[in-house]
Coordinates of C-alpha atoms and ligand atoms in Angstrom, one line a residue:
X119 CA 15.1 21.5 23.6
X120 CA 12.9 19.2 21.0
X121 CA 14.2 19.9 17.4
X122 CA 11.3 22.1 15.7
X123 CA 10.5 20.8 12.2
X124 CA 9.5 22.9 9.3
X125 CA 6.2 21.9 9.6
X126 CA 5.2 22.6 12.5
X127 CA 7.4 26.1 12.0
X128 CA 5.1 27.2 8.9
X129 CA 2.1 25.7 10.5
X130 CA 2.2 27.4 14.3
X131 CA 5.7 29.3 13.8
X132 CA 4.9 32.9 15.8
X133 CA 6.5 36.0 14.1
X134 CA 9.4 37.7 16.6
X135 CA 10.2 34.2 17.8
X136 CA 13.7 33.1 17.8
X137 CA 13.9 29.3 16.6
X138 CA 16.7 26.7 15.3
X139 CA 16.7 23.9 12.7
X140 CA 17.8 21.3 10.5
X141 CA 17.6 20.6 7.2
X142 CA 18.7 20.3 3.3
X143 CA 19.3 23.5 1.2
X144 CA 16.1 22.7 -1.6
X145 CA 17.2 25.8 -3.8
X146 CA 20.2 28.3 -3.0
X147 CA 19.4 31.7 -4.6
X148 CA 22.3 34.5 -3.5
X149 CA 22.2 38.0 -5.1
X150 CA 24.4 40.9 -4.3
X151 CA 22.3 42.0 -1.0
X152 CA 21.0 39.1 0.1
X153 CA 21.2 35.4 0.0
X154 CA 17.4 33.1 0.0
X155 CA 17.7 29.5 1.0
X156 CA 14.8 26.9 0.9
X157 CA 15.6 24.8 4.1
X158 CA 13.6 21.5 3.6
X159 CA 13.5 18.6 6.3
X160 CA 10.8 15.9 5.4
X161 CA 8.4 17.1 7.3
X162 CA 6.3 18.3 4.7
X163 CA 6.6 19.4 0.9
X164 CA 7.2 23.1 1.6
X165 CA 10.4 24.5 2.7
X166 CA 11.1 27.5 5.0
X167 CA 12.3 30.2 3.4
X168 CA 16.0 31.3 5.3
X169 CA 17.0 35.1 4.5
X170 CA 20.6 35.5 5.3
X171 CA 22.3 39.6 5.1
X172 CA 25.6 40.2 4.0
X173 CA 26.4 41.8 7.3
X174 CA 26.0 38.1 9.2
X175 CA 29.6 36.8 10.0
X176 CA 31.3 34.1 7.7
X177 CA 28.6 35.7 5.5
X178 CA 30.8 34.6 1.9
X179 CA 30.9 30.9 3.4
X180 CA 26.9 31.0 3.0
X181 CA 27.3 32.4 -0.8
X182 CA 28.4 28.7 -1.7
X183 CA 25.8 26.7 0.1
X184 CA 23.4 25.1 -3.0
X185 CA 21.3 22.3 -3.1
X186 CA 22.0 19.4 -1.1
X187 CA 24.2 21.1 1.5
X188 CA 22.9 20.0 5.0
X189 CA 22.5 23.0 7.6
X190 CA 21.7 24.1 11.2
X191 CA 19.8 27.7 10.9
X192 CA 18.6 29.6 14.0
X193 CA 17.5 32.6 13.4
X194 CA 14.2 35.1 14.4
X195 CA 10.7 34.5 12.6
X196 CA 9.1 37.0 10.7
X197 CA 6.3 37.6 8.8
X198 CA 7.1 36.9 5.1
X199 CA 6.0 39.3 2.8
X200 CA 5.7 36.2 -0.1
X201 CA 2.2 35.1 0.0
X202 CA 3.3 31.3 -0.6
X203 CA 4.3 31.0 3.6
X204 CA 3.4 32.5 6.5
X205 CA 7.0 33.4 8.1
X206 CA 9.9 33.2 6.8
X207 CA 13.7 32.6 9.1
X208 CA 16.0 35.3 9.4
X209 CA 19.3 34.2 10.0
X210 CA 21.6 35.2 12.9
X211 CA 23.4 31.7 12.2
X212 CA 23.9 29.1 10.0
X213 CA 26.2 26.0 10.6
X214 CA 27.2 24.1 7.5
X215 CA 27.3 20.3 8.5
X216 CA 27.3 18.3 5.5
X217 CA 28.6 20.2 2.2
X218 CA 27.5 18.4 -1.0
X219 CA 30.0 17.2 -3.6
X220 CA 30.0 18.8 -7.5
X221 CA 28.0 15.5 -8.8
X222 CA 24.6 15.3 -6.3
X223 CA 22.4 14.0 -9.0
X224 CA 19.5 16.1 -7.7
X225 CA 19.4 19.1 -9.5
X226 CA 16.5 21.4 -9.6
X227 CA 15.5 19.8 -12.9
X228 CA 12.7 17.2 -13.8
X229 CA 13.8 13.9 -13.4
X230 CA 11.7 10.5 -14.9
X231 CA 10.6 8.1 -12.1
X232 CA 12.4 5.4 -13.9
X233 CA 16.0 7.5 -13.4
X234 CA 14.8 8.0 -9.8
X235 CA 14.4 4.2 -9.0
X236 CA 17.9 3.8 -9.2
X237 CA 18.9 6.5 -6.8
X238 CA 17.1 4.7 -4.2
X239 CA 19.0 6.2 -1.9
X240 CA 18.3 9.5 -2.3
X241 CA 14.7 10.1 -4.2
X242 CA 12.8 10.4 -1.0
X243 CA 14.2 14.1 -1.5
X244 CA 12.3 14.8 -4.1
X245 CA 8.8 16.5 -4.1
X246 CA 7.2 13.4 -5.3
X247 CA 8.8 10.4 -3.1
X248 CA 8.6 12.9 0.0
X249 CA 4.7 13.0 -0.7
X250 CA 4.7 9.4 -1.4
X251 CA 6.3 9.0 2.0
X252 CA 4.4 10.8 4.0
X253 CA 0.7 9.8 2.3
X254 CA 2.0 6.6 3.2
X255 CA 2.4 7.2 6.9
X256 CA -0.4 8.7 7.0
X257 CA -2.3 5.9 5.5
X258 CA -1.0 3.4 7.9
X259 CA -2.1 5.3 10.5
X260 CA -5.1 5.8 9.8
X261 CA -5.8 2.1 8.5
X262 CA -5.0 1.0 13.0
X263 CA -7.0 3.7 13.9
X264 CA -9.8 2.6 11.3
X265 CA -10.4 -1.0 13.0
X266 CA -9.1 0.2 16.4
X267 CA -11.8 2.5 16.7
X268 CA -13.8 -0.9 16.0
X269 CA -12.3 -2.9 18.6
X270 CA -9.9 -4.8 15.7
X271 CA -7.1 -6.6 17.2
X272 CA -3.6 -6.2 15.3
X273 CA -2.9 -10.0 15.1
X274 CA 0.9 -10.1 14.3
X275 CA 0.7 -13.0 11.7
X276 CA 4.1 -14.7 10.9
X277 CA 6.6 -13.9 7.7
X278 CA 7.7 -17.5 7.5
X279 CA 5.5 -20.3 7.1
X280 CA 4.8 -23.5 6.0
X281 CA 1.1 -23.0 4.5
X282 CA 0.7 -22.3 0.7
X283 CA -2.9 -20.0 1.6
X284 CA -4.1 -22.6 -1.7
X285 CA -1.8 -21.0 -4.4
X286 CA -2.5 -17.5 -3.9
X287 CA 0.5 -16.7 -5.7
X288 CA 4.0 -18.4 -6.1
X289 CA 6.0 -18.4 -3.2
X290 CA 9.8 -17.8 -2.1
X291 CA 11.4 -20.7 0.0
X292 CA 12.9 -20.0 3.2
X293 CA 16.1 -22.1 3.8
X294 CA 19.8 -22.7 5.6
X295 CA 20.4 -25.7 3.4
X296 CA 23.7 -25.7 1.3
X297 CA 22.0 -24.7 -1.9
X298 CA 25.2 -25.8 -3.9
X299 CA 24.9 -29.6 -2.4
X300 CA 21.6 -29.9 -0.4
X301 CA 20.9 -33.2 1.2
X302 CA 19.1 -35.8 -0.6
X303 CA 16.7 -38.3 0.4
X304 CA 16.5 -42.0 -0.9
X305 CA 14.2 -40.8 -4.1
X306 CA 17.3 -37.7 -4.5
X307 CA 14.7 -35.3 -3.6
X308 CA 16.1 -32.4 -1.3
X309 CA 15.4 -33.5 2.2
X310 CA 13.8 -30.6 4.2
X311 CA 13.6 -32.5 7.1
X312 CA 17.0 -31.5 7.7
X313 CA 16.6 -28.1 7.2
X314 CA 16.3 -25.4 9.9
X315 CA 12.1 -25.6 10.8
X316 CA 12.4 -29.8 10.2
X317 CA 10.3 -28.9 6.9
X318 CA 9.6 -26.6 4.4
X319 CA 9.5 -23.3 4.7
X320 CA 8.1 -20.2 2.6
X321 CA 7.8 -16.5 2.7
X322 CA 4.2 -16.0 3.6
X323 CA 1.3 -14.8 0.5
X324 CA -1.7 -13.8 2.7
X325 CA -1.9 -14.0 6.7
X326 CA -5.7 -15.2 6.1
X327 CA -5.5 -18.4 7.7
X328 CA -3.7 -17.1 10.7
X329 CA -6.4 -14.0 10.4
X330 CA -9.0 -17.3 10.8
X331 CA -7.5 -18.6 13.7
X332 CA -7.3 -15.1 15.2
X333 CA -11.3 -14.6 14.5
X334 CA -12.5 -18.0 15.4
X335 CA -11.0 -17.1 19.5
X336 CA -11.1 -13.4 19.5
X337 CA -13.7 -12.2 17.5
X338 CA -12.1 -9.3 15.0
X339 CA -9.0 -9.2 14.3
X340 CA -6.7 -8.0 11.3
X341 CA -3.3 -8.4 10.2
X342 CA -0.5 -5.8 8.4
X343 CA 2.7 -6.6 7.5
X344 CA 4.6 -7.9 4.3
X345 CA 3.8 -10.7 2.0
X346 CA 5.9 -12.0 -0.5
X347 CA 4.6 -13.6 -3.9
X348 CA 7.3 -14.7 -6.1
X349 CA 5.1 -14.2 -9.7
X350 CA 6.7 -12.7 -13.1
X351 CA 4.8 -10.2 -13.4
X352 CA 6.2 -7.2 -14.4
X353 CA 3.8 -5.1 -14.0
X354 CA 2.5 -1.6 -12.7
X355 CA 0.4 -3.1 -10.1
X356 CA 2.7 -6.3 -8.5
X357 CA 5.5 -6.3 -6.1
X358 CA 7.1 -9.2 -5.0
X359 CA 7.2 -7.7 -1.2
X360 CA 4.1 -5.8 -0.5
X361 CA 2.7 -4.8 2.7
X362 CA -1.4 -6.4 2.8
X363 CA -4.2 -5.7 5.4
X364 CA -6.4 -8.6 6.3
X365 CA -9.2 -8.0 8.5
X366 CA -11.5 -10.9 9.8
X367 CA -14.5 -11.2 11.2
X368 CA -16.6 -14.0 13.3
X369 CA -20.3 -13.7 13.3
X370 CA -20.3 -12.4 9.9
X371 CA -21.2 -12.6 6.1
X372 CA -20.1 -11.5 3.0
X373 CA -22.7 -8.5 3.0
X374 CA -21.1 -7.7 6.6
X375 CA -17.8 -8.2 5.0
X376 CA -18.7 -5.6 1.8
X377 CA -19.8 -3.2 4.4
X378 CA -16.7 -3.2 5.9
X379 CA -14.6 -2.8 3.1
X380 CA -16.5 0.0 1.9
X381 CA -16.6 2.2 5.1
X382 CA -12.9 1.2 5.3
X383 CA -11.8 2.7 1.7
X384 CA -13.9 6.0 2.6
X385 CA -12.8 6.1 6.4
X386 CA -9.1 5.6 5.3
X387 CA -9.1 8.3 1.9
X388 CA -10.6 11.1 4.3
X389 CA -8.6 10.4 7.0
X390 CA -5.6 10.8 4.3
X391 CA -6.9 14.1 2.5
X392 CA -7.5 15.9 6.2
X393 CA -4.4 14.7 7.1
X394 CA -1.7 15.2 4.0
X395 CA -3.7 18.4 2.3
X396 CA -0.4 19.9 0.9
X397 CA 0.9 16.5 -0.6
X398 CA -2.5 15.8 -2.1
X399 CA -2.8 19.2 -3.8
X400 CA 0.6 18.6 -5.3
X401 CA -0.5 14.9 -7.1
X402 CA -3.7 16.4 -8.2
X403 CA -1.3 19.3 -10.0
X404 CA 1.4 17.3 -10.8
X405 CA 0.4 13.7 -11.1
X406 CA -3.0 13.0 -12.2
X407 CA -5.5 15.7 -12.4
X408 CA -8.8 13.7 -12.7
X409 CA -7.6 12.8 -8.6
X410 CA -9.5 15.3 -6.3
X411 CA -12.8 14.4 -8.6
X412 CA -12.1 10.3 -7.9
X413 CA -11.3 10.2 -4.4
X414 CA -14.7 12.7 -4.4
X415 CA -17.0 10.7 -5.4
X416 CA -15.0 7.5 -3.6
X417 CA -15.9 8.8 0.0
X418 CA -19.2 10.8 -1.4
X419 CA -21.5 8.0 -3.0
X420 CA -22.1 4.4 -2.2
X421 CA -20.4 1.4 -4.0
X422 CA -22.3 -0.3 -6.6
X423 CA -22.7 -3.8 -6.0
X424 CA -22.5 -5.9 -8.9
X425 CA -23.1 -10.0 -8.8
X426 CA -20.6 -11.3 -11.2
X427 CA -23.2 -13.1 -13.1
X428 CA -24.2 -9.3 -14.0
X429 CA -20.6 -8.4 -14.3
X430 CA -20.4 -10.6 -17.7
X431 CA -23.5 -9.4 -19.0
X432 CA -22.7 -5.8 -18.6
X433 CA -19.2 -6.6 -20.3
X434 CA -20.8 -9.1 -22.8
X435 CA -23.6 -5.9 -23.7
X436 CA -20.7 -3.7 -24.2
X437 CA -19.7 -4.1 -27.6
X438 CA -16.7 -3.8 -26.6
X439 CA -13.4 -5.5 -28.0
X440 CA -11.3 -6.8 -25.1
X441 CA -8.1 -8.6 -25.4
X442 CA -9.5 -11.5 -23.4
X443 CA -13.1 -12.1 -24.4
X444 CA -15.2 -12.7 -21.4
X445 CA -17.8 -15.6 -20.8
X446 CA -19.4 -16.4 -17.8
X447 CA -16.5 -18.8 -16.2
X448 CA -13.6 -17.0 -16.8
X449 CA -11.8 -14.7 -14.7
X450 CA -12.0 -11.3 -14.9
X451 CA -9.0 -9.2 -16.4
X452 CA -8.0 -5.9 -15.5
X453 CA -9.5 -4.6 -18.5
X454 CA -12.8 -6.0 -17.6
X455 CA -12.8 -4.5 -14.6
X456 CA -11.8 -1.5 -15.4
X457 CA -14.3 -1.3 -18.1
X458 CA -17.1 -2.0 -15.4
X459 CA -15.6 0.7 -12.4
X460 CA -14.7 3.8 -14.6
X461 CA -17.1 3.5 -17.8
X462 CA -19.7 1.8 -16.5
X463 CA -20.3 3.0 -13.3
X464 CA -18.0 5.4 -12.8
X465 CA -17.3 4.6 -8.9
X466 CA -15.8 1.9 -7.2
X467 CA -17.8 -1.9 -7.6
X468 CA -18.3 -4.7 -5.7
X469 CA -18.4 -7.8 -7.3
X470 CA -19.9 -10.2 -5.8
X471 CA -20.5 -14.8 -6.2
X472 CA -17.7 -15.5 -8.4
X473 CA -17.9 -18.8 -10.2
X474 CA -16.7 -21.8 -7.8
X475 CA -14.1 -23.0 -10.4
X476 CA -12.0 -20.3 -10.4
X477 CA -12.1 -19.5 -6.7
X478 CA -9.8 -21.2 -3.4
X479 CA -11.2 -24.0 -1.6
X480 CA -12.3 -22.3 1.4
X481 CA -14.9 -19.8 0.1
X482 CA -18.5 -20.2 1.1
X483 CA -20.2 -22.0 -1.3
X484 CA -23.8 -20.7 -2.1
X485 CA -26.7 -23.2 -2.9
X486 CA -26.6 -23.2 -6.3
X487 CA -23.2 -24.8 -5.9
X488 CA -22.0 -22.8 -8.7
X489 CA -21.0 -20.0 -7.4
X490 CA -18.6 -18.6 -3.9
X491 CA -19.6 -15.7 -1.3
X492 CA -16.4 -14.0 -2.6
X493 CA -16.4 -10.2 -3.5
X494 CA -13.4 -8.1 -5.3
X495 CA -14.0 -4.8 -4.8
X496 CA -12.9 -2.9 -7.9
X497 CA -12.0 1.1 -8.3
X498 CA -11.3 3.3 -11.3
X499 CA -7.3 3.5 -12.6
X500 CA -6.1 0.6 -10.5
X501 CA -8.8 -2.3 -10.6
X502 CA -8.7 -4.9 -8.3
X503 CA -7.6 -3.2 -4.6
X504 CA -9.8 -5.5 -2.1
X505 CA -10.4 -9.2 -2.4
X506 CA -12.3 -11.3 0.0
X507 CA -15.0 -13.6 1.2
X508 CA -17.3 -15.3 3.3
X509 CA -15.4 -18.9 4.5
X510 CA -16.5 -21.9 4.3
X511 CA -17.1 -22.8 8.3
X512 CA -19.6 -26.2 7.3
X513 CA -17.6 -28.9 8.0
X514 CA -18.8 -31.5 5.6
X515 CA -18.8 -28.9 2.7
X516 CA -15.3 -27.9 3.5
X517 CA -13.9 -31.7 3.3
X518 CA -15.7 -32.0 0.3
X519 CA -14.2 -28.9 -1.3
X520 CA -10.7 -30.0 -0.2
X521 CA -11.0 -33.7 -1.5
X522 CA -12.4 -31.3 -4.9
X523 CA -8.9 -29.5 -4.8
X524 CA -6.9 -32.6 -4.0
X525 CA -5.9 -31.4 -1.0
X526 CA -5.0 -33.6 2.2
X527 CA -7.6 -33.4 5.5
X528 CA -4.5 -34.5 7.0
X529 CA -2.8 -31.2 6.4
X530 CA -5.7 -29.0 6.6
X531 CA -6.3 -30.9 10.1
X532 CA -6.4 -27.7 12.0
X533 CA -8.1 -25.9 9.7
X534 CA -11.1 -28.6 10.0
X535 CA -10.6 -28.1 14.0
X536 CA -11.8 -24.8 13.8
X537 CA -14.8 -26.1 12.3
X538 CA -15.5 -29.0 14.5
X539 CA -14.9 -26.8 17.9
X540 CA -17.4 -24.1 17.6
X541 CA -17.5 -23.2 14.2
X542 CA -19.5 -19.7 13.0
X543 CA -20.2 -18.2 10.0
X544 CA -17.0 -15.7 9.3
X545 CA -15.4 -13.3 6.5
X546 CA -12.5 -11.1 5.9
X547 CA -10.9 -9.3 2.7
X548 CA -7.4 -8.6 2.3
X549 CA -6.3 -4.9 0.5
X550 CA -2.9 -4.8 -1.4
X551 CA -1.4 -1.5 0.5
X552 CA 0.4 -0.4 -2.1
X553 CA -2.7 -0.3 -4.2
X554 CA -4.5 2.2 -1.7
X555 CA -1.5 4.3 -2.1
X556 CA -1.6 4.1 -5.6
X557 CA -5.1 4.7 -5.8
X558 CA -4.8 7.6 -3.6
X559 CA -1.9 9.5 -4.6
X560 CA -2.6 9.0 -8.6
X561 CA 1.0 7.5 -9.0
X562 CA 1.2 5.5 -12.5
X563 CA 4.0 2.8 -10.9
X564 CA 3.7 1.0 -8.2
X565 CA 7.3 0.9 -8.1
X566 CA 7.2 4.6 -6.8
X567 CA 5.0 4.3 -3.9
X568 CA 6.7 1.7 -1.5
X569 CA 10.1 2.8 -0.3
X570 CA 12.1 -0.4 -1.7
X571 CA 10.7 -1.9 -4.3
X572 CA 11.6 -5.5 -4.9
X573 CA 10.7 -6.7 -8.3
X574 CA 11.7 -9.4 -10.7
X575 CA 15.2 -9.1 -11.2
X576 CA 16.0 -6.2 -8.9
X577 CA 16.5 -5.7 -4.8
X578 CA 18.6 -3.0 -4.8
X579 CA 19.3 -1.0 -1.8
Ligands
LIG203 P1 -4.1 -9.7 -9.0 O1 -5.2 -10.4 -9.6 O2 -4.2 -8.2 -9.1 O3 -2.8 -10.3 -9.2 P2 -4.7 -11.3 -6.7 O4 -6.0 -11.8 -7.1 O5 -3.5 -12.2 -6.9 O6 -4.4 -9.9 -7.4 P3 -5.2 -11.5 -3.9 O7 -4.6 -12.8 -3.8 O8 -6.7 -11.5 -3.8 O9 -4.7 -10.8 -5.2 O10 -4.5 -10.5 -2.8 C1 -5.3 -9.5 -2.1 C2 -4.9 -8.1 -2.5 O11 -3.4 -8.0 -2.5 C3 -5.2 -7.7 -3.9 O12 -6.6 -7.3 -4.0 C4 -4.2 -6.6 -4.2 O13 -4.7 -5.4 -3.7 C5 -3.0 -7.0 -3.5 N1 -2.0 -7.7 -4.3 C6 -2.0 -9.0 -4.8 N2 -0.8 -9.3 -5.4 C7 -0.1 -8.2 -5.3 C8 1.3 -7.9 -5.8 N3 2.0 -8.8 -6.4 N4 1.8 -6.6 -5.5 C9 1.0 -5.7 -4.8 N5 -0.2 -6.0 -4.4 C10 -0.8 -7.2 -4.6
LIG204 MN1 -8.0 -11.5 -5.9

């Protein structure tokens, strides 16, 4: 027989049924009559409540169960008088299997996320990592069946490369050379020819220009997988292994690209509310009550579009004091765009023909040659979560922008290819994962809504 899961027990769980299952002892309550344990498996935030009777054999064995203790319960379903849960278990057996020492950390109490990060290996049993976990499932779900439904192809782009994606962030090397006495070459530079690929080799930032590749044979395609940026920052917002989502399009312009992004952020927060009601109820009470009212008016209302030209006047018209003053030119900050999604709109933005300066080579250029078809699409408490843009498929423009950046044709030969053979207009955007989550579940850390966070200075379990 299929092991039942809570969930589906409090969900479809018949009264006069006779079921068994699994799980860890959430809270142990045993009074003279009766013991009351809170069997919890994973499934979903809400435990089933097991009644056990003195008259049940081994009955004082059960008196020391407490939280932690791992169980096998079968029992008979009933309806439970508590108006919290629909049935309740009572107990015609219950098989200890893993007792809990004296010190489990995890005591009904409060703990800070901070403490929590370094019991990696055991926080996913708390309310709010369990939640965390399963909005997250949830989410990547329903971001396949978002472009499946669309006739995306999942393009499986590689982890270890050789491109740089134009400095989208700093990068980790990949390498089997002895790093205590790596071979030299005549100038006494390390010789990566003799490493394992016959080159160099990094973690991959962005799987864009494989995304391009993909696009410019099968139409639309996107990629999801980890990317790895080696940056200080020790933030609230960066990881140094994320998880990123790059869709790609042929035949298509920015506009075509903004549209997407938008139906995408509203098509993936419903799908995520229908699907993880319980778990979203619990961060609007406990994490960030302003939540139900954002994501609202996220999937209720279209996205303001915003040229960045306007951007910097709306923040220059401000009166407004930021830490980094803003002139047209400069990149935005997170303050500025945080300014512009929850004061002055109120609802997610996007911003659209950045200035070509502080943009990658390979963004359409528009005809006042000052500007790119690149778009950021900004939303209130995080910022940034989607960045994208029309590409550059002209050929001579493209050389030109290269030989602009100092960067080799010779290198970028392919790339060039796919302008020379059949070249169309095309766009894509990629969306940090982590920042969806974030966005979605109200959680202050970014730390707190991947499973393993690998940050500056820490890769812990
Ligand atoms: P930021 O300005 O916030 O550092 P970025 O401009 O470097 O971001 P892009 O290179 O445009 O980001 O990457 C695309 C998306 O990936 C971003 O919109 C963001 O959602 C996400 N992202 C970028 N860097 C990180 C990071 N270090 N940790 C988690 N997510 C990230
Ligand atoms: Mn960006």
């Amino acid at each position: 027989m299929r092991r039942q899961m809570v969930r589906e027990v409090l969900a479809q769980g018949r009264a006069d049924s006779e079921t068994e299952l699994f799980g860890w002892v959430r809270t142990a309550r045993h009074s003279k009559s009766l013991s009351f344990l809170e069997l919890v498996d994973g499934s979903c935030m809400a435990g089933l409540q097991v009644v056990v009777e003195p008259s049940l054999p081994g009955y004082e064995g059960i008196r020391s169960l407490r939280t932690g203790c791992a169980l096998r319960v079968s029992g008979r379903l009933v309806d439970s008088p508590g108006k919290s849960q629909s049935v309740e278990l009572h107990a015609k057996d219950v098989e200890l299997i893993g007792d809990v020492d004296d010190d489990y950390p995890l005591q009904k109490k409060r703990h800070s996320f901070e403490f929590l990060r370094t019991l990696g290996h055991l926080r996913f049993r708390t309310n709010t990592l369990g939640a965390v976990i399963r909005v997250r499932n949830s989410a990547a779900q329903a971001i396949h069946r978002f472009f499946q439904d669309r006739g995306f192809l999942w393009l499986h782009s590689p982890i270890i490369t050789a491109l740089d994606a134009e400095g989208a962030g700093e990068m980790f090397r990949v390498s089997t050379l002895d790093a205590g006495s790596p071979p030299r070459n005549d100038s006494g530079e390390v010789d990566f020819s003799q490493d394992f690929f016959g080159g160099e080799t990094l973690l991959t930032v962005s799987g864009q220009l494989e995304a391009e590749i993909g696009a410019l044979s099968m139409g639309n395609v996107y990629t999801f997988g980890p990317t790895f940026r080696a940056e200080n920052s020790n933030t609230s917002r960066h990881l140094a292994e994320f998880w990123m989502v790059e869709p790609e399009m042929a035949f298509c312009d920015l506009d075509g690209d903004a549209e997407l992004a938008e139906d995408f952020l509203k098509c993936v927060i419903r799908s995520i509310l229908e699907d993880c009601p319980e778990d979203m109820a619990f961060f609007q009470q406990r994490i960030d009550e302003g939540l139900m009212e954002r994501l609202d008016r996220v999937v209720s209302a279209p996205f303001e579009r915003l040229t960045y030209t306007e951007a910097v006047e709306i923040l220059e018209g401000s009166g407004r004091d930021f830490e980094f003053p803003v002139k047209w030119g400069v990149d935005l900050q997170s303050e500025h765009e945080r300014y512009l999604t929850e004061e002055h709109v109120g609802r997610p933005v996007v911003v659209t023909d950045y200035p070509i300066d502080i943009k990658a080579f390979y963004m359409f250029r528009n005809d006042d040659e000052r500007t790119v078809r690149a778009m950021d699409v900004l939303v209130p408490g995080v910022g940034e979560i989607v960045g994208g843009s029309q590409r550059e498929h002209r050929l001579e423009v493209l050389r030109e922008r290269l030989r602009h950046h100092g960067l080799s044709e010779e290198r970028y030969g392919w790339y060039l290819d796919l302008r020379r053979y059949g070249s169309v207009p095309h766009a894509g955007f990629g969306l940090g994962f982590e920042r969806l989550v974030q966005f979605v579940t109200g959680m202050a850390n970014i730390r707190d809504v991947i499973p393993f966070p690998r940050v500056p200075g820490n890769a812990e379990f």
